[in-house]
XYZ file of C-alpha atoms in Angstrom:
559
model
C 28.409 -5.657 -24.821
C 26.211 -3.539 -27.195
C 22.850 -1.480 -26.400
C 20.895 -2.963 -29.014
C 19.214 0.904 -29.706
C 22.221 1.500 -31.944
C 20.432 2.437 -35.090
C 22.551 1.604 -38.213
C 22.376 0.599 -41.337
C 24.089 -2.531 -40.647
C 22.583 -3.657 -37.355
C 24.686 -6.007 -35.579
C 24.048 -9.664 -34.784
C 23.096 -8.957 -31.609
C 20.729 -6.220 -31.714
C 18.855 -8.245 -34.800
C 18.814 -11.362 -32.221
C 17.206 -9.110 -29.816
C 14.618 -7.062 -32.162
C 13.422 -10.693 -33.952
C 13.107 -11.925 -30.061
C 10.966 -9.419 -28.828
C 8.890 -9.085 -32.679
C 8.130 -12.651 -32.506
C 6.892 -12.775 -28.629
C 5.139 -9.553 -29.091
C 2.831 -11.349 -32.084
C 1.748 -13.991 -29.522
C -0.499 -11.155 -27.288
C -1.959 -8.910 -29.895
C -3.357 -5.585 -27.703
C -7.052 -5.543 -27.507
C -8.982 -2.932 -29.581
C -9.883 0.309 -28.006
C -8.238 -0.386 -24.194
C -6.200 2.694 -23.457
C -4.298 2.155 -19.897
C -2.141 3.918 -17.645
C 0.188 2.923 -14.694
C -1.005 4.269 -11.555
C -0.478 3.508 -7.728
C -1.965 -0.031 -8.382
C -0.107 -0.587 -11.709
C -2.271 -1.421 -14.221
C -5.376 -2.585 -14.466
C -8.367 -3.905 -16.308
C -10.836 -6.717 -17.212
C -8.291 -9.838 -17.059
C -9.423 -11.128 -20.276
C -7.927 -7.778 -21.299
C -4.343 -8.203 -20.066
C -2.209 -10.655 -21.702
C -0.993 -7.926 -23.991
C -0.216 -5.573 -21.102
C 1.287 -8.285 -18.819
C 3.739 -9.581 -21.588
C 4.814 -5.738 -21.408
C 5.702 -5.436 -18.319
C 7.590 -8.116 -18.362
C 9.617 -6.816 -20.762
C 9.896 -3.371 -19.024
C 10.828 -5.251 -15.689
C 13.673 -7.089 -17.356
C 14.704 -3.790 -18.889
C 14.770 -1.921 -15.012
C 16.441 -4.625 -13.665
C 18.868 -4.830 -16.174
C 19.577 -0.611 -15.845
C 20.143 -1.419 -12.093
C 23.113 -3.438 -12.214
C 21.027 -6.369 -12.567
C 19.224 -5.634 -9.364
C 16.346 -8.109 -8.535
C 13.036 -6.468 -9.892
C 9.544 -7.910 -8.985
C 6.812 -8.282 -10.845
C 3.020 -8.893 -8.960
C -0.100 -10.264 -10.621
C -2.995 -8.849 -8.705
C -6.448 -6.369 -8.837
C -5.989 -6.120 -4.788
C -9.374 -5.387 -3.826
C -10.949 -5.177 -7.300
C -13.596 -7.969 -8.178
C -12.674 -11.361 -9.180
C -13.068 -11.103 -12.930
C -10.133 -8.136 -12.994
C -6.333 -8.208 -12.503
C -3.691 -6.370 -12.748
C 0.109 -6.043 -13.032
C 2.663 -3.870 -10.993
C 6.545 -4.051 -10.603
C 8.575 -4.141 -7.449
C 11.693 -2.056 -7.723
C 14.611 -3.531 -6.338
C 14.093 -1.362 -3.125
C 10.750 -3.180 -2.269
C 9.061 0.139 -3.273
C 7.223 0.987 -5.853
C 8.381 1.098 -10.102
C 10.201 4.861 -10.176
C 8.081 7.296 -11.287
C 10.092 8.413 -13.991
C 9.488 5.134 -15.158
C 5.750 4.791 -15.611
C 5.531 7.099 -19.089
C 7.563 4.679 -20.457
C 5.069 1.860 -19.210
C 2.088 3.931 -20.729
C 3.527 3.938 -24.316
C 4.904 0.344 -24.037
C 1.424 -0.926 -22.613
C -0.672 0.827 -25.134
C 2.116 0.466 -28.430
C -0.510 -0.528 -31.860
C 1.866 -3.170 -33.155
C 5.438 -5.058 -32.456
C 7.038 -2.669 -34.887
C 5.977 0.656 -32.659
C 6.355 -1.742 -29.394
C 10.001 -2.520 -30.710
C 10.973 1.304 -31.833
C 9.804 2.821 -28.497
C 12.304 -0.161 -26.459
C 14.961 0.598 -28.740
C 14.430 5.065 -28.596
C 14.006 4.046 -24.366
C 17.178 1.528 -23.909
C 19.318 4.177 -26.159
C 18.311 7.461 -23.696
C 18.673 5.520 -20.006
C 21.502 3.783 -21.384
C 20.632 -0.173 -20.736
C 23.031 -2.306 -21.572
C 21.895 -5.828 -23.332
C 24.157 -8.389 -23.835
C 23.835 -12.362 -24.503
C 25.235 -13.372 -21.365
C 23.606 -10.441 -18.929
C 22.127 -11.264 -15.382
C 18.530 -9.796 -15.274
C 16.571 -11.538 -12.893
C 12.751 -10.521 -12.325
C 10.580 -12.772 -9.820
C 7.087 -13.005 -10.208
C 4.128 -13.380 -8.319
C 0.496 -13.223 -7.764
C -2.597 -13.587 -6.072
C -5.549 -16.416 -5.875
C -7.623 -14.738 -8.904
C -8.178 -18.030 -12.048
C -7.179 -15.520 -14.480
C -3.286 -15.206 -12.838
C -1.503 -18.243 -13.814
C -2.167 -17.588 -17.936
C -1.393 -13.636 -17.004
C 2.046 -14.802 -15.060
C 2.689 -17.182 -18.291
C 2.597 -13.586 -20.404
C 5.132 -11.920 -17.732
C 7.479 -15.002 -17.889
C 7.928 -14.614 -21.952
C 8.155 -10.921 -21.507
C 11.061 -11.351 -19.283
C 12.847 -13.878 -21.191
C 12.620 -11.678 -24.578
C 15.037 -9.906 -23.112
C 18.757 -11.421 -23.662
C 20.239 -12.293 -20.909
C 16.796 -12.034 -18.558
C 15.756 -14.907 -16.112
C 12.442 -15.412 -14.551
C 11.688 -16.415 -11.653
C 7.975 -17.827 -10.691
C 8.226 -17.086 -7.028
C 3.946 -18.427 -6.831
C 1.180 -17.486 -4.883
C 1.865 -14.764 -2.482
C 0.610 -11.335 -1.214
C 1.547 -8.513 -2.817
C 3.703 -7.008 0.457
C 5.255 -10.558 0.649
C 7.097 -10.046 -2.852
C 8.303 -6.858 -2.140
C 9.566 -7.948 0.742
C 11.322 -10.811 -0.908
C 12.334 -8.624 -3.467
C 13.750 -5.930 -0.794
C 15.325 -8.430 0.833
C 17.164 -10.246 -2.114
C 18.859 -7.156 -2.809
C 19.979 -6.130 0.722
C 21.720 -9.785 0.379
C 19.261 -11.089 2.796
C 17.705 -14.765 2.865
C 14.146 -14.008 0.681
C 12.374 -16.789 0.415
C 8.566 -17.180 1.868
C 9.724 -19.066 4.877
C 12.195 -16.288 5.464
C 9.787 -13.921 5.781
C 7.439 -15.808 8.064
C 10.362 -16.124 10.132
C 11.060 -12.481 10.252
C 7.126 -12.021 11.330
C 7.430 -15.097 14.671
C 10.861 -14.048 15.711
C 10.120 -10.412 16.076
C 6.624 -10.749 17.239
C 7.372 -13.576 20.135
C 10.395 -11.069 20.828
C 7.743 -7.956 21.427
C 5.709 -10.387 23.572
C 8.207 -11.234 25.520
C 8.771 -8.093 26.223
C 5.049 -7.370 27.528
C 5.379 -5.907 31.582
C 1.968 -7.597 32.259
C 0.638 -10.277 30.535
C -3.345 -10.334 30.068
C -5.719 -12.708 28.705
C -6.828 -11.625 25.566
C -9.767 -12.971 23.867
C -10.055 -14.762 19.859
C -9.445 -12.354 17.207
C -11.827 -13.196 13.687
C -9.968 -12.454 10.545
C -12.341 -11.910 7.322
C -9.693 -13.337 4.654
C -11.624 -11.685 1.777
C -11.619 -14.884 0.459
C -7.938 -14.311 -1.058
C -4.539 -15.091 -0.478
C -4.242 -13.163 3.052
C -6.497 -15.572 4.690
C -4.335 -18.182 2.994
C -1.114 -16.928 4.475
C -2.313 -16.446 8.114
C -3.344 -20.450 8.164
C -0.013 -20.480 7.489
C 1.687 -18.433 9.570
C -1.585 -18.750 12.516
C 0.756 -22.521 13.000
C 3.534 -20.697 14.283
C 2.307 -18.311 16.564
C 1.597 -19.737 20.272
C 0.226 -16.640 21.441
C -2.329 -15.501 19.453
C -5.616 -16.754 19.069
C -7.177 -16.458 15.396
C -10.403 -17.736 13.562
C -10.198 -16.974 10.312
C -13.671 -16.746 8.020
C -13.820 -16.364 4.380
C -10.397 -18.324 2.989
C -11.639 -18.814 -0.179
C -12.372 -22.274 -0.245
C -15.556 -22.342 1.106
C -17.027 -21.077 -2.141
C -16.889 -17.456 -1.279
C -16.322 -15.075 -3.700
C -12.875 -13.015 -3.707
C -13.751 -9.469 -2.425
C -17.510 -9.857 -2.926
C -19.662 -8.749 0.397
C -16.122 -9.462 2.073
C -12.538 -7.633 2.584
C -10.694 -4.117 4.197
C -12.729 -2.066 1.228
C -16.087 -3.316 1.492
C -15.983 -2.565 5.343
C -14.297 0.245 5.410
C -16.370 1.920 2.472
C -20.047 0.174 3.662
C -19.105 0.086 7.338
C -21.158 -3.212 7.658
C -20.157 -6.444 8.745
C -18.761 -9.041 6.031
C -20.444 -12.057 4.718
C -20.045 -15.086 7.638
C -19.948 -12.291 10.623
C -23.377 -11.112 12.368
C -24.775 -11.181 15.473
C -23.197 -14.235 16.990
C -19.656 -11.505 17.018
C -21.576 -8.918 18.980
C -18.258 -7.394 20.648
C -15.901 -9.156 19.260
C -12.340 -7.834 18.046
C -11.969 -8.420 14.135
C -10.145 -7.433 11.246
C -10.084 -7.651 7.505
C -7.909 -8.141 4.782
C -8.160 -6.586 1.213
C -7.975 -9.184 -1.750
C -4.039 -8.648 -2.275
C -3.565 -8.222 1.877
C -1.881 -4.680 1.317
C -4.486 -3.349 3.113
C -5.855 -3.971 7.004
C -9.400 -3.013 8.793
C -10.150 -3.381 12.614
C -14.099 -3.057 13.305
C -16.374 -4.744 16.049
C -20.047 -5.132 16.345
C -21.535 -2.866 18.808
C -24.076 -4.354 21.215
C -26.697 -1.626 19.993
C -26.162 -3.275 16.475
C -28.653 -5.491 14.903
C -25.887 -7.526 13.921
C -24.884 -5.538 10.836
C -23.419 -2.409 11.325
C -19.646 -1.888 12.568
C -17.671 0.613 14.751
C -14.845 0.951 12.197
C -11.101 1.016 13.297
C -9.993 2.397 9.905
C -6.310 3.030 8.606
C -6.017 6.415 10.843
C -7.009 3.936 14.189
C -3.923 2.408 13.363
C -1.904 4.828 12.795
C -2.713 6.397 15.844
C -2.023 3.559 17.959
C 1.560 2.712 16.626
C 2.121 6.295 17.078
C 1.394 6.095 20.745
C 3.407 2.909 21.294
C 6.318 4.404 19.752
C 6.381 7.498 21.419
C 5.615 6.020 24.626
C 9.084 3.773 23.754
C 11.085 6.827 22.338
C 9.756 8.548 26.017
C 11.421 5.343 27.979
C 14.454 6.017 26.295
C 14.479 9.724 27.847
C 16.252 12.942 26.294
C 17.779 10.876 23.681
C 14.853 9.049 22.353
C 13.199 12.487 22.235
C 15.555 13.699 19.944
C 14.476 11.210 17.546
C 12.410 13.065 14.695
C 8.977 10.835 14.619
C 6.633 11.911 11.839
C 3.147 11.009 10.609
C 2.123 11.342 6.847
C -1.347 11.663 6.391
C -3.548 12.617 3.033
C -6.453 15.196 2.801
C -8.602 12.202 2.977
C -7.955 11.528 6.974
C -10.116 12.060 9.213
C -9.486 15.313 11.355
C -10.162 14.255 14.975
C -6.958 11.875 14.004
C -4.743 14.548 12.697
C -5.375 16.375 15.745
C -4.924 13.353 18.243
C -1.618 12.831 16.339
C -0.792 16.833 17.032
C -1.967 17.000 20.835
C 0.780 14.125 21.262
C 3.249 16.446 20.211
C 4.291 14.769 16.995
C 5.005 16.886 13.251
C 2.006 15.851 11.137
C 2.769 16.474 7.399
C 0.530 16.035 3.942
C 1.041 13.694 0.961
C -0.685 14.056 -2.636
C -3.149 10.639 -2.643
C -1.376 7.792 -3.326
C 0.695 5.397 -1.297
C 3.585 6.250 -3.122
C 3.217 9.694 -2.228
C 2.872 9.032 1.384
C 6.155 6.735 1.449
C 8.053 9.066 -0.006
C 7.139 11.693 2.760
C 8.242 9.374 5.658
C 11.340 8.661 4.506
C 12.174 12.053 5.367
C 12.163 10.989 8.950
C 14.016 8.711 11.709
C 10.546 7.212 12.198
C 8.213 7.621 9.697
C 4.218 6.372 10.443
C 1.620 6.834 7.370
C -1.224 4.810 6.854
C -4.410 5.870 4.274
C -7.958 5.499 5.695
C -8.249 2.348 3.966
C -6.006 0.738 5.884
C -3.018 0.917 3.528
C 0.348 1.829 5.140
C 3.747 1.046 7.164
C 6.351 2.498 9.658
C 9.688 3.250 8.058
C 12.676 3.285 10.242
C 15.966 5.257 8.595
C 19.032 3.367 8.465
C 20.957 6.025 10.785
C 18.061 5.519 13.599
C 18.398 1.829 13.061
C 21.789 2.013 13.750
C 21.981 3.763 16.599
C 19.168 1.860 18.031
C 21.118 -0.820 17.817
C 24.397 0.439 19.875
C 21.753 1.565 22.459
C 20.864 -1.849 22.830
C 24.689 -2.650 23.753
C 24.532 0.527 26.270
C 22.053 -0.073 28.533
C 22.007 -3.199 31.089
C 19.273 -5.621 29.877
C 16.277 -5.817 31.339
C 16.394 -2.067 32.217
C 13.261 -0.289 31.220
C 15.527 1.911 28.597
C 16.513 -1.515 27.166
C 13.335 -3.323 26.733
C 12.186 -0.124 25.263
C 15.236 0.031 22.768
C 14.580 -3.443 21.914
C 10.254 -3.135 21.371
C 11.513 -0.800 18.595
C 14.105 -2.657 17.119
C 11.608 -5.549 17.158
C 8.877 -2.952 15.639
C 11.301 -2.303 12.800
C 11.910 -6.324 11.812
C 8.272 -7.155 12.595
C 6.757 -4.225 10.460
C 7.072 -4.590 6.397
C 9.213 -1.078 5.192
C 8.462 -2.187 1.792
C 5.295 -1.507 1.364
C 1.800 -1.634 3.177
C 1.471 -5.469 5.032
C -1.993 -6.778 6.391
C -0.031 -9.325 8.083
C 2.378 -7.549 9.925
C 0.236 -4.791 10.590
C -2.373 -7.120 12.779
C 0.533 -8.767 14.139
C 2.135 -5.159 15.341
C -1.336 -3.966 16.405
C -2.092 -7.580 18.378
C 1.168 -6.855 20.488
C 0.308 -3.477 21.055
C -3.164 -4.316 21.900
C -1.667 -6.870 24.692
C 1.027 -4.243 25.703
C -0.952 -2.059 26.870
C -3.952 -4.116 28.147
C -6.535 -2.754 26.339
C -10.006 -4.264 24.415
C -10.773 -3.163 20.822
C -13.756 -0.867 22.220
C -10.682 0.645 24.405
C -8.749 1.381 21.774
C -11.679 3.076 20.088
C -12.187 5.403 22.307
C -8.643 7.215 21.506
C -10.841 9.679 19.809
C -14.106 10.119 18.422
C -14.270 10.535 13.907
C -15.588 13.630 12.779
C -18.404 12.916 10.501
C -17.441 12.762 7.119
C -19.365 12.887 3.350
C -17.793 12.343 0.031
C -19.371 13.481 -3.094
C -18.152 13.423 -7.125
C -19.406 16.101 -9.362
C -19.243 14.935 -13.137
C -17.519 17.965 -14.925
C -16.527 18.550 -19.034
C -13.111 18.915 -17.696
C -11.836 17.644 -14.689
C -7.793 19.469 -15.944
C -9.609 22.578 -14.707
C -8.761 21.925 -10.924
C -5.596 22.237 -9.815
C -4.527 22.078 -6.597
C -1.195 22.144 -4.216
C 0.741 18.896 -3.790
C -1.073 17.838 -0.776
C -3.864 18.438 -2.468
C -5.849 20.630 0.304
C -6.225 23.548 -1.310
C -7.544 24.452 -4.383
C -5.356 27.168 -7.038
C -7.742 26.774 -9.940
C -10.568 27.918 -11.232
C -9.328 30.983 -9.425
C -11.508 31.648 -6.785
C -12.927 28.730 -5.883
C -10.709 28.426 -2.717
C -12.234 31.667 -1.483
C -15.733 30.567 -1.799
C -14.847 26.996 -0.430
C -13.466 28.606 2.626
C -16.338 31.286 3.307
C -18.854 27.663 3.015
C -16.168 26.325 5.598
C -16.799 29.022 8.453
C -20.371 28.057 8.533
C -19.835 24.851 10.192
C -18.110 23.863 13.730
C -14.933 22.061 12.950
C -15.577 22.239 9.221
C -13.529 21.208 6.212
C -13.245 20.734 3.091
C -11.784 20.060 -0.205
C -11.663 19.646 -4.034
C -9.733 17.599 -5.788
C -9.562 15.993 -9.719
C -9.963 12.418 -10.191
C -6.943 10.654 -11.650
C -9.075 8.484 -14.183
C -12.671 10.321 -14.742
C -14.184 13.355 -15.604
C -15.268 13.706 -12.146
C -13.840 16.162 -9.232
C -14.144 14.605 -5.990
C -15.601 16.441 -2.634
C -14.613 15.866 0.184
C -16.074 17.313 3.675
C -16.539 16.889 7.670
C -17.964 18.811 10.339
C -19.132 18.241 13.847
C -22.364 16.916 12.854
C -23.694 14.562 10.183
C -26.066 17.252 9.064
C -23.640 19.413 8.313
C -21.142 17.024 6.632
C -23.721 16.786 4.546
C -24.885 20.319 3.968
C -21.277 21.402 3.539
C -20.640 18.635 1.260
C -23.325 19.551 -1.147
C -22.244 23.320 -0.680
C -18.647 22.784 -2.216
C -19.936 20.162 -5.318
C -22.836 23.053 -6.270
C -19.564 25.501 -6.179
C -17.852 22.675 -8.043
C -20.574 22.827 -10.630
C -21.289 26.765 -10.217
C -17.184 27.226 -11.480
C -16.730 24.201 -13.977
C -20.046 23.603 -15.374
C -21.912 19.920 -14.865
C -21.642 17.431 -17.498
């Protein structure tokens, strides 16, 4: 075979086969004028009418990683997850079910934003020669796509496909409408040599989640649970996988195909960042359980409508609810177990965005609490570090990871103890735990169905499980600044190193307020640094809030 980045004056056969392939595909999706992206946490993304260009891209750059992998399986998902209908978007899978590497995603920027097919083509060929890819005719990249309800996604996953294939020797694979955690499952699963398909993984979800009701000391009656769908492809899968589950009762509003809107007045964002009820829910719910799904179903809400309520507001269950609750139920297992289990290193990632009556909760249960940089990716990375890993954003993104060496010696425990034992049936709720939740990535579905069996484990009501603890209040500002490079701060982005001395005046504004905090950080796309602060009281969320942005403005300047 031949890396087709050999630069000669006599190129070979191949490598002109392979430049004239990708020159002549690259001339069907001209880039827009004046569209400068860059591949984030959510890919990229943009106005769809924007994309083709971009898409095509990445379909080249996923046939490329897949190809540097051994010809690992490498996804590719078509979705704006909770943006509005007329954007999209386009991430890639890596064959681990994670996230693209980040050492990958400067080589995205310059691909995605390339002026013409000549400086597209001479940036592949300086990239394939420095990792080392090898092309040949006959080579076995595979890349599966998918993506979400949004119109604009079939023409976008058309783009991807002839992307892919300008690659010699790189299939494509149109996988079809799915959630974004359901391909990198699929994806994950393909290359552990698992069964992958979309049944396979609703499988995975029923077996493990009958298994963990089974398992249940006390079964209660537990009342209809209303899912708002966002109008995307969540509430699409759980009508799906809602006719395979005998013991769970779910009404599901806002599927999409009652003309509601995708993410408009509905989904995880809107109620977590309004904290009102979606479009279809009001009074009629008054005390009713319910959750919601973001657009892509990465992401998953709890909330209920208190009686108080004029049928609009919500008690919100956010992302650090549900943290706190698997944390418990594991624990509580790991506790069954006895001395052993308690040697097992359980961990919570957090960011600087979570509330701080849940850090503490997390901390007076005896568990290591750690800090991630924003950024799912960040967090993931963090809780691989332990045997059981728990992070979760406030907005409802996030997973439990379970290491391979815990998972193993879960398993022998499983041979050790007699079943039925209590130290067995708590063995075997976290084995379950570990199949039912998705290790991939963040999984609206599997996270409702792991926080419906925990709900019926223990007994308890939504309003129950809200009383755990009580949120601090909380206010987040942005201050427009001429340079938002001026703030630096430490990886987990609670403290502040530059301009120097801000930190010291942050903290003095700090000791004013009972149970105060607060913190600074840059925004990743916007001339703006974001603010960030809680205290015991509204009032002084506020006041403290508007303290640290005048300091904000007092050290950068205001634009």
């Amino acid at each position: 075979y031949l890396h087709f980045s050999t630069l000669s004056l006599s190129l070979s056969a191949m490598e002109e086969t392979q430049i004239a392939s990708i020159l002549k595909s690259s001339e069907l999706y001209p880039i827009p004028q004046s569209i400068k992206l860059s591949y984030g946490t959510a890919g990229f993304r943009a106005d769809a009418s924007l994309l083709e260009s971009t898409v095509y891209r990445v379909g080249i750059l996923s046939s490329l990683r897949s190809l540097k992998l051994n010809s690992s399986t490498v996804g590719l998902m078509i979705t704006a997850s909770h943006n509005k209908v007329s954007d999209n978007g386009v991430k890639v899978s890596d064959p681990s079910g994670g996230m693209l590497s980040q050492e990958w995603e400067p080589f995205a920027d310059q691909i995605a934003n390339a002026s013409s097919p000549q400086e597209l083509v001479s940036l592949i060929k300086d990239f394939v020669e420095r990792e080392e890819i090898a092309i040949e005719k006959g080579g076995k990249g595979e890349v599966w796509l998918g993506r979400d309800t949004r119109p604009s996604g079939e023409r976008l996953l058309r783009a991807a496909e002839i992307g892919v294939r300008s690659v010699l020797g790189s299939v494509a694979v149109d996988v079809g409408v799915l959630t974004t955690p359901q391909l990198h499952w699929m994806v994950r699963a393909k290359n552990k040599g698992l069964n992958a398909t979309e049944s396979d993984y609703f499988e995975n979800l029923v077996t493990s989640f009958k298994c963990l009701i089974d398992l249940i000391p006390v079964k209660v009656e537990i009342s209809t649970l209303l899912l708002d769908g966002a109008n995307g492809v969540g509430g699409m899968k759980m009508e799906v996988l809602r006719g395979y589950l005998s013991n769970l009762d779910v009404e599901i509003r806002n599927t999409g195909r009652d003309g509601g809107v995708l993410n408009e007045g509905v989904g995880a964002d809107f109620v977590q960042k309004e904290k009102v009820v979606p479009l279809g829910f009001g009074v009629k719910d008054v005390g009713m359980r319910c959750a919601s799904f973001d657009g892509d179903a990465d992401r998953l809400v709890y909330f209920y409508i208190p009686l108080e309520s004029c049928g609009d507001k919500v008690e919100l269950l956010d992302g650090d609810k549900i943290l706190s609750l698997f944390a418990l139920f594991i624990k509580e297992q790991l506790n069954i177990i006895g001395e052993e289990g308690k040697q097992c290193r359980l961990g919570v990632v957090q960011t600087a965005y979570a509330n701080g009556a849940s850090t503490d909760y997390v901390k007076e249960m005896g568990l290591e609490v750690v800090f991630a940089k924003t950024g799912v990716k960040h967090l993931h990375e963090k809780a691989e570090e332990f045997d059981v890993g728990i992070y979760f954003e406030a907005n409802g993104h996030g997973t439990i990871l379970f290491s391979e060496c815990f998972l193993s010696w879960l398993v022998g425990k499983q041979k050790d103890y007699s079943e039925g034992s209590d130290q067995h049936n708590a063995v075997s709720r976290l084995v379950a735990v570990s199949n039912l939740i998705n290790q991939a990535v963040g999984d609206a579905l599997s996270g409702l169905l792991l926080v419906e069996v925990i709900l019926q484990h223990m007994g308890w009501s939504v309003q129950k499980w809200n009383e755990l603890y009580k949120d601090l209040p909380s206010r987040q500002v942005k201050v427009e600044v001429p340079d938002r490079t001026a703030v630096v701060t430490t990886s987990e982005e609670t403290q502040a190193l530059k301009p120097l001395g801000i930190q010291d005046a942050i903290n003095a504004e700090i000791k004013k307020y009972r149970r105060g905090r607060a913190f600074i950080r840059p925004s990743g796309t916007e001339d703006v640094v974001r603010v960030y602060a809680e205290a015991s009281t509204q009032e002084d969320a506020d006041s403290l809030a508007s303290s640290v942005a005048q300091l904000v403005k007092s050290f950068l300047g205001s634009s």
